[in-house]
Tab-separated table of C-alpha atoms in Angstrom:
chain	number	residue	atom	x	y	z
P	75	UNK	CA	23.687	19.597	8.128
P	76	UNK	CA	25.945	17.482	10.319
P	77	UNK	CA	28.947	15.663	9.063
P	78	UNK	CA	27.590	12.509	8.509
P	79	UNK	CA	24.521	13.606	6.202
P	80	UNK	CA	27.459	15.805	4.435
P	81	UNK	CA	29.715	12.794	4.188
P	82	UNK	CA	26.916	10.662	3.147
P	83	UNK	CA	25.631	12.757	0.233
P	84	UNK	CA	28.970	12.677	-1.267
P	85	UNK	CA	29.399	8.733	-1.527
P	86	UNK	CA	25.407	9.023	-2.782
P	87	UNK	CA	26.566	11.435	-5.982
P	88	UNK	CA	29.289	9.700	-6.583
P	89	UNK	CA	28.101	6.248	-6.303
P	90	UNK	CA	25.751	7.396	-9.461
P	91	UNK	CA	28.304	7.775	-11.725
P	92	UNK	CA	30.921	4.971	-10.493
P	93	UNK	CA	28.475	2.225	-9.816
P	94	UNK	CA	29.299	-1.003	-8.012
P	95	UNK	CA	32.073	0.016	-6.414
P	96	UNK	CA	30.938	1.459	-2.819
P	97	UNK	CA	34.134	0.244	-1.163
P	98	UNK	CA	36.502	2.191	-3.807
P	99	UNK	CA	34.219	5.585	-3.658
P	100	UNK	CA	34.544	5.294	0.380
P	101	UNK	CA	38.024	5.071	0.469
P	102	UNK	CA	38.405	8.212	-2.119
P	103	UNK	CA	36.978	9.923	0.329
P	104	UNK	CA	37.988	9.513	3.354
P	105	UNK	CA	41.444	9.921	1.454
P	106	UNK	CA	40.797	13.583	0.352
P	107	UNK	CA	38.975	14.530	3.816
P	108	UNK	CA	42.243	13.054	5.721
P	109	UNK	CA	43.793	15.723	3.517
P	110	UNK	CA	45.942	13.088	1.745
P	111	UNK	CA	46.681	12.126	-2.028
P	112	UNK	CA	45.189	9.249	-4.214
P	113	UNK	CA	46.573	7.124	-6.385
P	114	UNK	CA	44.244	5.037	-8.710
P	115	UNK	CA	46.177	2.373	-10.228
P	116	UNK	CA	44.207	-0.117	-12.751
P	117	UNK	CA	43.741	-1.060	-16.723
P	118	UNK	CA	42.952	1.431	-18.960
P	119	UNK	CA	39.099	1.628	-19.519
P	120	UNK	CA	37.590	0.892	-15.494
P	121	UNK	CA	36.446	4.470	-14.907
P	122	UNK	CA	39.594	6.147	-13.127
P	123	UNK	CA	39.803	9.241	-14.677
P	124	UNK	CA	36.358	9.461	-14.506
P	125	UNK	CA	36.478	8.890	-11.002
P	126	UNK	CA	39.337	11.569	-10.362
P	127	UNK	CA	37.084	14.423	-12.569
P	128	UNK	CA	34.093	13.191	-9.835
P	129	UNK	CA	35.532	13.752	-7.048
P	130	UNK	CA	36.639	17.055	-7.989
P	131	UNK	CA	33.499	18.515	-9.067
P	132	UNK	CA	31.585	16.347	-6.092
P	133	UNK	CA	33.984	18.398	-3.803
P	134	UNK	CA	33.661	21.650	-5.505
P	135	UNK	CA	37.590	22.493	-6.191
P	136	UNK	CA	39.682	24.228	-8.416
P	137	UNK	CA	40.280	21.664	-11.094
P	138	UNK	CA	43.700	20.940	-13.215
P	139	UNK	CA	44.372	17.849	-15.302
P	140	UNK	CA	47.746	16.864	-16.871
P	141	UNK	CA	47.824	13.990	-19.453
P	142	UNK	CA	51.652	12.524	-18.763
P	143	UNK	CA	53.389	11.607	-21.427
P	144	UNK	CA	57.130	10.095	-21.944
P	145	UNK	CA	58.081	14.001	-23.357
P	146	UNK	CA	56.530	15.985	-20.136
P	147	UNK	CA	58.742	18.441	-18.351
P	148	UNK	CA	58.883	19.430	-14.978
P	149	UNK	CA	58.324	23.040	-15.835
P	150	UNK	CA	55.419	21.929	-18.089
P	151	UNK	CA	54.058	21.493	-14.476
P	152	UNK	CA	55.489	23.893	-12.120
P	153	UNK	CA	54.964	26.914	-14.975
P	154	UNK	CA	57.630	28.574	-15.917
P	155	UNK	CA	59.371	32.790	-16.485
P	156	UNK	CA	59.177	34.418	-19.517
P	157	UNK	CA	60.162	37.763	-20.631
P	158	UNK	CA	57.529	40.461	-21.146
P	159	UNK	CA	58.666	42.963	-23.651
P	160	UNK	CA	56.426	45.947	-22.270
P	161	UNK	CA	57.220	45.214	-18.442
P	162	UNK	CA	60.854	44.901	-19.338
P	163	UNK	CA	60.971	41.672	-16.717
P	164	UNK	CA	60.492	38.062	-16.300
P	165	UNK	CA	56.837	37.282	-15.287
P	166	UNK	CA	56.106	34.059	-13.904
P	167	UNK	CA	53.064	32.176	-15.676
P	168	UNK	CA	51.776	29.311	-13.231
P	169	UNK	CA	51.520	25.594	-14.548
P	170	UNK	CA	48.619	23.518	-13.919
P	171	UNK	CA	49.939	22.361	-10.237
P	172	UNK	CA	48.585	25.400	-9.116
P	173	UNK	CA	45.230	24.422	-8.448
P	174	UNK	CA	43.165	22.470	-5.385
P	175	UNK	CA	42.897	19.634	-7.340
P	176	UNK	CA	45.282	18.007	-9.794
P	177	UNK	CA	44.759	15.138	-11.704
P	178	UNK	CA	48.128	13.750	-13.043
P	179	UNK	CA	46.822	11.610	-15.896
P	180	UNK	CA	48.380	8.109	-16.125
P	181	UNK	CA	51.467	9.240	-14.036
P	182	UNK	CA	53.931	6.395	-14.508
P	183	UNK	CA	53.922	7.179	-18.127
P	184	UNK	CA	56.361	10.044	-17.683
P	185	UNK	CA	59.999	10.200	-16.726
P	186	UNK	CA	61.170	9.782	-13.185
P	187	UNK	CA	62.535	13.353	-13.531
P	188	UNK	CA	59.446	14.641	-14.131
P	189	UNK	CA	57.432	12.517	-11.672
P	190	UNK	CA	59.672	13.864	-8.707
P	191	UNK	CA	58.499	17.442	-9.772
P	192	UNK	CA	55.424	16.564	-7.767
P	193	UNK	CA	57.271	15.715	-4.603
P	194	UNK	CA	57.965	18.995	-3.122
P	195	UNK	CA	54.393	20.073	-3.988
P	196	UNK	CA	52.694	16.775	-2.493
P	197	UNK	CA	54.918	16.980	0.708
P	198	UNK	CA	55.430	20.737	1.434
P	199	UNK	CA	52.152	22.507	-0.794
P	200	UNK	CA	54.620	24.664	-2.233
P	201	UNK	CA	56.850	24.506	-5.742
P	202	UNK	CA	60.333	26.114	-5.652
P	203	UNK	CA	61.071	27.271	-9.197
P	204	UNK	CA	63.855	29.832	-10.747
P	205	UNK	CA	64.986	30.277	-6.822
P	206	UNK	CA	61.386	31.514	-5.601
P	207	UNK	CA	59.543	29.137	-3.239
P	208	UNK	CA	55.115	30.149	-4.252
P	209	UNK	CA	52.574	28.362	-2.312
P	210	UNK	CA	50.083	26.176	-3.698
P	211	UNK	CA	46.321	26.521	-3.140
P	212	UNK	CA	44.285	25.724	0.230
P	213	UNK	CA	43.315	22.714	0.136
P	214	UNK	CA	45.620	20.960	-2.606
P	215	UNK	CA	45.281	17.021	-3.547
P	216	UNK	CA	47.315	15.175	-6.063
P	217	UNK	CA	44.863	12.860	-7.340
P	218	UNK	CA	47.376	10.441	-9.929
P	219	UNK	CA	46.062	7.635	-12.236
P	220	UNK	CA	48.448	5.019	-13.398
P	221	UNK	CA	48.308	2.072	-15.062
P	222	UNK	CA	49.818	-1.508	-14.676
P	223	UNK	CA	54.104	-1.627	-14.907
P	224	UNK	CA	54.169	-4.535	-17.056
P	225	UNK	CA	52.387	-1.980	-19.952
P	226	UNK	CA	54.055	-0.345	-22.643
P	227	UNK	CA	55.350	2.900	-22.016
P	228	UNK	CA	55.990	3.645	-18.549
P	229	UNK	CA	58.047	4.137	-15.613
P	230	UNK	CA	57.842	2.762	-12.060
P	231	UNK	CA	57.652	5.533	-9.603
P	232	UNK	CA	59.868	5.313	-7.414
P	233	UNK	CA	59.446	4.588	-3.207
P	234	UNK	CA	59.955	8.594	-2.179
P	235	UNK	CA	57.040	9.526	-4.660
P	236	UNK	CA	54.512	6.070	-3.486
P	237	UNK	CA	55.188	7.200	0.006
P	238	UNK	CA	53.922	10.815	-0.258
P	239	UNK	CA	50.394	9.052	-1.388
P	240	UNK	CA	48.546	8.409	1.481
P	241	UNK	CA	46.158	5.696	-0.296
P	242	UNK	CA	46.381	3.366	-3.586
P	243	UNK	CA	43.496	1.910	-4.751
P	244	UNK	CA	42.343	-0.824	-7.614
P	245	UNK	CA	39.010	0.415	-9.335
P	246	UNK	CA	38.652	-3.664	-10.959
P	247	UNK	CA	36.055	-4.387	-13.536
P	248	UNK	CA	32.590	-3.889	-12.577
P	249	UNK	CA	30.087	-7.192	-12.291
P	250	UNK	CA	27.636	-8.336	-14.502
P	251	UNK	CA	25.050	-5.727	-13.080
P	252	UNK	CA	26.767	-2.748	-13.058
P	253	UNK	CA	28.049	-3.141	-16.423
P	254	UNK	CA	24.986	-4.114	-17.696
P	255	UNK	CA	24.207	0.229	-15.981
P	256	UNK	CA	27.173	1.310	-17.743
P	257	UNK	CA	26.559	-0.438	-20.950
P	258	UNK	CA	22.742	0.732	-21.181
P	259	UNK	CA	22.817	3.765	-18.858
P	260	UNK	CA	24.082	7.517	-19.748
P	261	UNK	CA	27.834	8.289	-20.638
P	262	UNK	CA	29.431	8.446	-17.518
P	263	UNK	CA	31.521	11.678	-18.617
P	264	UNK	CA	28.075	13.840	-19.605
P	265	UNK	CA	27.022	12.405	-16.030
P	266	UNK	CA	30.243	14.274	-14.883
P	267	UNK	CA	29.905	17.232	-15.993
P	268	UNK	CA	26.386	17.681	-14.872
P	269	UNK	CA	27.429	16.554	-10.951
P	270	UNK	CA	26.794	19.858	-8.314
P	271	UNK	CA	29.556	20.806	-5.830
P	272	UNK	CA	28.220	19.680	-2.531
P	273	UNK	CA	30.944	21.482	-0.396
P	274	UNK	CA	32.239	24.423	-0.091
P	275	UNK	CA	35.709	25.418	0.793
P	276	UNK	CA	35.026	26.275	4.371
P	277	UNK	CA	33.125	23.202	4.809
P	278	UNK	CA	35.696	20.818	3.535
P	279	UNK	CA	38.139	22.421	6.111
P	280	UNK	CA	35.591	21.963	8.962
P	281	UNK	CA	35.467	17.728	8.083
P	282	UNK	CA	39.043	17.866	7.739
P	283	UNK	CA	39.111	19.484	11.562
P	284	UNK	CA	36.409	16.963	12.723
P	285	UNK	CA	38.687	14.467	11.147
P	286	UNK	CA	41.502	15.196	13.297
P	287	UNK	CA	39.870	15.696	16.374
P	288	UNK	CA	38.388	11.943	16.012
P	289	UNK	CA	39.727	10.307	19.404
P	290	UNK	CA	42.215	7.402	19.414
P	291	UNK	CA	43.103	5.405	23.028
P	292	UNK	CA	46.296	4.430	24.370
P	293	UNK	CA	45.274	0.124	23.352
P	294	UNK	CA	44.421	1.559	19.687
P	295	UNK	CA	47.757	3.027	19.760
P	296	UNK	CA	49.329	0.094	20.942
P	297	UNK	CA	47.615	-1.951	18.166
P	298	UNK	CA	48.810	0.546	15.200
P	299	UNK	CA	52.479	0.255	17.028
P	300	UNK	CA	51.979	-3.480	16.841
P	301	UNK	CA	51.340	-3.499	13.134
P	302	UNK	CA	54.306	-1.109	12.392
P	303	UNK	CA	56.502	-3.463	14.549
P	304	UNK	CA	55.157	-6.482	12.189
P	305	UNK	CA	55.995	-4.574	9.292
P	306	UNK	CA	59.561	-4.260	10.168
P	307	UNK	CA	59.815	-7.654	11.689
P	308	UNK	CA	61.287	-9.398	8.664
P	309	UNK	CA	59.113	-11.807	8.647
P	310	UNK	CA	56.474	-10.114	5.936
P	311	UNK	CA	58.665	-7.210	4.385
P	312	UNK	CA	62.100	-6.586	3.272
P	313	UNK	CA	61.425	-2.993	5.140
P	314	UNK	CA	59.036	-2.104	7.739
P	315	UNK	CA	56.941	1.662	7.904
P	316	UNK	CA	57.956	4.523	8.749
P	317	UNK	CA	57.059	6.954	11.196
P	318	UNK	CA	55.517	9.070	8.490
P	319	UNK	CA	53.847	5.942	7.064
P	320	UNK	CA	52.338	5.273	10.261
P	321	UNK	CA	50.972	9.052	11.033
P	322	UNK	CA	48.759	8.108	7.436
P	323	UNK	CA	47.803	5.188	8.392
P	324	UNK	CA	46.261	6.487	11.600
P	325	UNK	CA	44.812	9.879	9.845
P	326	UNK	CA	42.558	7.470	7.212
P	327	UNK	CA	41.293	5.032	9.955
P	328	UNK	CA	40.227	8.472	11.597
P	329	UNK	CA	38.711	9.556	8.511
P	330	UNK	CA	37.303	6.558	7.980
P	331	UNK	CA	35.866	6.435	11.541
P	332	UNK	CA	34.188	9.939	10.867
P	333	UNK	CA	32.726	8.044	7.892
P	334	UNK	CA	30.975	5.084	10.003
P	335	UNK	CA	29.424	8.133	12.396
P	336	UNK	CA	32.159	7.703	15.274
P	337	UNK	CA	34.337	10.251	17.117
P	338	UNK	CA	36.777	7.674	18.060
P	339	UNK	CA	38.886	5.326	16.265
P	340	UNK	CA	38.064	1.557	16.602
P	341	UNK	CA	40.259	-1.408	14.944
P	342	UNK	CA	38.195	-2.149	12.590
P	343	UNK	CA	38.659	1.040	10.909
P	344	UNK	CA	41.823	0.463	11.433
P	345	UNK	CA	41.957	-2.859	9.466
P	346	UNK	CA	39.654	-1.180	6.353
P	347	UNK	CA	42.224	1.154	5.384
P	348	UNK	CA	45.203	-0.859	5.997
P	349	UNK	CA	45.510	-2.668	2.780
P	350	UNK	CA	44.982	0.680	0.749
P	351	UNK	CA	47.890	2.502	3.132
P	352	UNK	CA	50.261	0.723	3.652
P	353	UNK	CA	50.947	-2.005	1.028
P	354	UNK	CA	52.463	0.124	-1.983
P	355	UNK	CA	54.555	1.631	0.401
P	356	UNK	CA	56.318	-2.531	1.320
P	357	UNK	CA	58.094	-5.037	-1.026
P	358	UNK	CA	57.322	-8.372	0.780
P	359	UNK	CA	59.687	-10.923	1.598
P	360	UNK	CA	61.601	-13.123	-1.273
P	361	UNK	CA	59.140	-16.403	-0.294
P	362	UNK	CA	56.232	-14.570	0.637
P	363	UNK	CA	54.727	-15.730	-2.798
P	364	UNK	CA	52.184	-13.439	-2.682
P	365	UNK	CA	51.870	-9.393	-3.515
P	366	UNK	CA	51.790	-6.634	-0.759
P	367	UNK	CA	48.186	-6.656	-0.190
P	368	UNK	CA	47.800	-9.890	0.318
P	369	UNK	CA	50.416	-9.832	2.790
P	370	UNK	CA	49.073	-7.103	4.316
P	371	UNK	CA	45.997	-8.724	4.961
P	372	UNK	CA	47.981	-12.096	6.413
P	373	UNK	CA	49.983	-9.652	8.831
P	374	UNK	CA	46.848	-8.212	9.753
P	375	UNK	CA	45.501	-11.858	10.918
P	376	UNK	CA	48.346	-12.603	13.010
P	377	UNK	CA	48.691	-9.394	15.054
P	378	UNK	CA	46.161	-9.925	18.113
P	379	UNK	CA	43.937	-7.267	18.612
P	380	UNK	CA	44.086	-5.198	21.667
């Protein structure tokens, strides 16, 4: 089976349980085969966490899921040494960040200290506790849930921690015919639990290589350099991208090119993942009076194409 009748079978399973929202499911994808980490950011109630638990089975990983709460520790994460009588040492008993996938529940709802516990994990794949650096599982995703800042309860995370996600996405409330599905249809978490792996380890690491061998030109790189320039401009941000931010963008328009059936990298794929990359890492500018993906997407319309 070739990558695109892989690739395609996953958005099919998963468009059964999260219906209506192809666009959403397509970009959760191409953000775990680009090897990056998701963040899911919507009202309580639109199907993220249902989404997170989907991909994970869909994909056929290792699955961990931490509810965050305002009391959370980082060693509640990380694991943490404790003294075995009848060894007469300290053994170390791993938290739930040792796993492929791990889905940090409504993540804004704990402390910044205990957010940043994550960073060293989501940038390195490794967790440094009691002096001893341990590696985390092959592949490992973050895949974090959060919910809107104005809410009771949590925390803003802060710019280092947004910019080790390499997409954000809004789930928004279905239409009227695909809630009509969810109110009349099966519960979506049975549905869940009942979804079959589709890959298996070796395979996910062979889309992830097809991934980055997808081609990009010297006039596509000029275009992404383009759009970083207009980022840091001044004219749309108070900051522009940085080098790191613009190695993501460039590794989701490849996955997303893989996606469409392509071995190269065109600008539209470019311009699909943009919004999704790129805007919860900027703070537009004072009279912008609109929010970061909106101004994304007017950037976007005045940077020529190559």
């Amino acid at each position: 089976m070739n990558a695109q009748h892989k690739i395609k079978s996953l958005l099919d399973q998963l468009n059964t349980v999260i219906v209506g929202k192809k666009a959403q499911v397509q970009d959760c994808v191409a953000c775990l085969l680009a090897g990056g980490h998701l963040l899911i950011e919507d009202v309580p109630g639109v199907g993220k966490t249902t989404l997170a638990h989907a991909l994970s089975h869909t994909f056929g990983l290792q699955f961990s899921r931490v509810q965050f709460t305002a009391d959370l520790m980082p060693s509640d994460l990380t694991g943490v040494s404790v003294y075995e009588r009848g060894k007469e040492a300290f053994v170390f008993h791993p938290g739930p960040v040792f796993a492929q996938v791990l889905l940090a529940d409504e993540i804004n709802r704990a402390s910044p200290k205990t957010q940043s516990a994550l960073l060293e994990a989501m940038e390195e794949k490794q967790v440094s506790v009691e002096g001893e650096t341990r590696a985390l599982p092959h592949p490992f995703f973050v895949i974090a849930t959060q919910n809107p800042h104005d809410q009771l309860g949590t925390f803003a995370l802060p710019e280092s921690q947004l910019d080790r996600f390499l997409m954000r996405i809004s789930i928004g409330y279905p239409d009227r015919a695909a809630e009509r599905l969810l109110l009349a249809g099966a519960d979506r978490r049975d549905m869940v639990s009942s979804l079959l792996p589709l890959l298996s380890g070796d395979e996910l690491t062979e889309l992830q290589r097809q991934v980055q061998a997808v081609h990009t030109a010297d006039p596509l790189l000029n275009y992404v350099q383009d759009l970083i320039a207009a980022t840091r401009s001044g004219r749309w941000f108070l900051q522009g991208l940085s080098p790191r931010a613009g190695i993501a963008m460039l590794r989701a328009a490849k996955a997303q090119a893989l996606i469409s059936g392509r071995d190269y990298v065109a600008p539209d794929d470019v311009q699909a993942v943009l919004p999704q990359t790129i805007a919860h890492r900027l703070v537009p500018v004072g009279d912008a009076g609109r929010g970061a993906v909106e101004q994304v997407r007017a950037m976007v319309e005045a940077v020529p194409l190559p």
